[in-house]
mmCIF file of C-alpha atoms in Angstrom:
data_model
loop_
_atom_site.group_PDB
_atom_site.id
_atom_site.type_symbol
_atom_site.label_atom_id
_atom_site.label_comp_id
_atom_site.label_asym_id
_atom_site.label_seq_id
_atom_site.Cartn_x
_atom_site.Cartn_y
_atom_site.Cartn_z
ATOM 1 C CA UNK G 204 -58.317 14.190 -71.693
ATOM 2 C CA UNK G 205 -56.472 17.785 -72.076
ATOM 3 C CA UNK G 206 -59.291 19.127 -69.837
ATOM 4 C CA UNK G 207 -57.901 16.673 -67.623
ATOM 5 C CA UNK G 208 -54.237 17.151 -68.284
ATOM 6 C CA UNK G 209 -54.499 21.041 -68.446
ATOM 7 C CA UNK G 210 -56.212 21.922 -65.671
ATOM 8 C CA UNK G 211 -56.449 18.503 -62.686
ATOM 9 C CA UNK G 212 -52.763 17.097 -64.063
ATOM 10 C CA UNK G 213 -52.636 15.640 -59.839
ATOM 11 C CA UNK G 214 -56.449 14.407 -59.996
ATOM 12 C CA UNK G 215 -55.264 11.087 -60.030
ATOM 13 C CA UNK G 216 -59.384 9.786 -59.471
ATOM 14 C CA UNK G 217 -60.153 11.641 -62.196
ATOM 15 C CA UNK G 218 -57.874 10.022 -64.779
ATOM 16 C CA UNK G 219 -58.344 6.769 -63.691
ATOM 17 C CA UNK G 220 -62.353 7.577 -64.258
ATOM 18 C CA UNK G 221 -61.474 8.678 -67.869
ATOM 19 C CA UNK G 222 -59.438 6.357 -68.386
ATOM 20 C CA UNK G 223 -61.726 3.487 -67.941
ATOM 21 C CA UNK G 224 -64.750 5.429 -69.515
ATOM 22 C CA UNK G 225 -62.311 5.832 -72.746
ATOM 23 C CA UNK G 226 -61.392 1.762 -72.488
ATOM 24 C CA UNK G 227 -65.532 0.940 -71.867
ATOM 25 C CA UNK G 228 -65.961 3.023 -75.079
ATOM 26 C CA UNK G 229 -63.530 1.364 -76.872
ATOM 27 C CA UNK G 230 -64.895 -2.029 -76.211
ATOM 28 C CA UNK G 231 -68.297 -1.224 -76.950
ATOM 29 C CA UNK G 232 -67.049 0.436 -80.588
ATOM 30 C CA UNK G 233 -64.907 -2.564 -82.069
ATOM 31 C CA UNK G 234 -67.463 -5.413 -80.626
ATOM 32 C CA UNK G 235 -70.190 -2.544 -82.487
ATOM 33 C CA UNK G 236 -67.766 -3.396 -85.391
ATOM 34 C CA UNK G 237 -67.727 -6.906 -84.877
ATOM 35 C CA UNK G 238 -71.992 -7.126 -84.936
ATOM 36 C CA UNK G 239 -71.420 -4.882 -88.218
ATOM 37 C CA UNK G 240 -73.295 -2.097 -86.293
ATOM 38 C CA UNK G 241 -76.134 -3.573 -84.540
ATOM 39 C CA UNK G 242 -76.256 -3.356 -80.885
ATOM 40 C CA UNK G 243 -77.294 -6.507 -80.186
ATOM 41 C CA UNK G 244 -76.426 -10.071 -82.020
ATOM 42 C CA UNK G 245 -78.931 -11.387 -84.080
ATOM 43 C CA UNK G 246 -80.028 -14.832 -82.579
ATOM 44 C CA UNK G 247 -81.671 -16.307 -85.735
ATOM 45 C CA UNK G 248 -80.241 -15.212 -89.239
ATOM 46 C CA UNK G 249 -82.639 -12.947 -90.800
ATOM 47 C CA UNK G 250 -83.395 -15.735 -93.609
ATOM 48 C CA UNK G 251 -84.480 -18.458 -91.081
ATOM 49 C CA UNK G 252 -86.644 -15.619 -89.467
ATOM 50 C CA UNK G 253 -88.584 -14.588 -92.720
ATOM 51 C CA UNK G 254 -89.243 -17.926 -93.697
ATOM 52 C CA UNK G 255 -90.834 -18.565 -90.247
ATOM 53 C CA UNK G 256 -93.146 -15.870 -90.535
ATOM 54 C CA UNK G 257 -94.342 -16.699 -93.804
ATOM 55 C CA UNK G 258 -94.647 -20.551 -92.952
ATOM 56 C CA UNK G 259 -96.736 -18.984 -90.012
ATOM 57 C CA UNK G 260 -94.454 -20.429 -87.081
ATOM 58 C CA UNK G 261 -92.950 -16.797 -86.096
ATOM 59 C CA UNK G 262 -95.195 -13.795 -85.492
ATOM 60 C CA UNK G 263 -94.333 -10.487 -86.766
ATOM 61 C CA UNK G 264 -95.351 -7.377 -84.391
ATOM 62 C CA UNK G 265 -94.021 -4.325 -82.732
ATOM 63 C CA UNK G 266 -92.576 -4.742 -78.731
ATOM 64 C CA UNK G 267 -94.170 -1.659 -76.124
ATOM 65 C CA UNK G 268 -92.062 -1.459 -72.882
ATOM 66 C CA UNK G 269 -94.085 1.035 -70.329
ATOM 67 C CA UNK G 270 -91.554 3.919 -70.009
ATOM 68 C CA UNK G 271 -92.505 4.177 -66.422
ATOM 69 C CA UNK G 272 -92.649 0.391 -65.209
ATOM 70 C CA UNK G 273 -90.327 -1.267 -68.119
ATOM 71 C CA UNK G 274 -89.607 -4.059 -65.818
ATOM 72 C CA UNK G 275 -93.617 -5.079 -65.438
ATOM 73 C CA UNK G 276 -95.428 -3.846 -67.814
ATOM 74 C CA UNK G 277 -95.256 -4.718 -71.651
ATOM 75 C CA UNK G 278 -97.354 -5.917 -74.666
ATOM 76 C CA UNK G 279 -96.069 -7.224 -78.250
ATOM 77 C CA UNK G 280 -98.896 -5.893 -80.918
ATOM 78 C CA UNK G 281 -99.115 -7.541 -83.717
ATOM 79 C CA UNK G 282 -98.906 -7.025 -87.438
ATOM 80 C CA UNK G 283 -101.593 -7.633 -89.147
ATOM 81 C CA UNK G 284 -104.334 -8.105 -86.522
ATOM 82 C CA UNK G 285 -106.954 -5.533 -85.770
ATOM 83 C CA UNK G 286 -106.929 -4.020 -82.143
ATOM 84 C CA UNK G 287 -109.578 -6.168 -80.892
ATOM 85 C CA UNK G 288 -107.900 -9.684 -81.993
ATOM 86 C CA UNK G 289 -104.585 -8.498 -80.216
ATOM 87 C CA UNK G 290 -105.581 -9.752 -76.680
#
């Protein structure tokens, strides 16, 4: 913002860009607040989700997303299981 203010004070583009970057930044901070942190919000509460796994109705594992084709290629591996039961 000084940057801004210092040296482009008639950059009117400019400030406007910064301006809604700062606002986008804000949002994402107080809803980071709101989720106490976490990026995401949690869809089952992590109580319902450990008693699934040990009842056996929820698998636990690891998600890989392809860095290179993350929109078509991925695999869940699972805890627990050796590499040849994973299929």
């Amino acid at each position: 913002q000084n940057y801004l203010d210092n040296f482009w004070p008639d950059l009117k583009a400019a400030h406007e860009l910064f301006d809604s970057i700062a606002q986008a930044r804000r949002e994402r901070e107080s809803e980071s607040q709101e989720n106490h942190g976490k990026e995401y919000p949690e869809h089952l509460p992590v109580e319902v989700l450990e008693a699934g796994i040990k009842s056996g109705r929820y698998l636990q594992g690891t998600l890989n997303v392809n860095k290179h084709r993350a929109q078509l290629e991925a695999f869940v591996r699972l805890q627990g299981l050796s590499s040849k039961d994973s299929g």
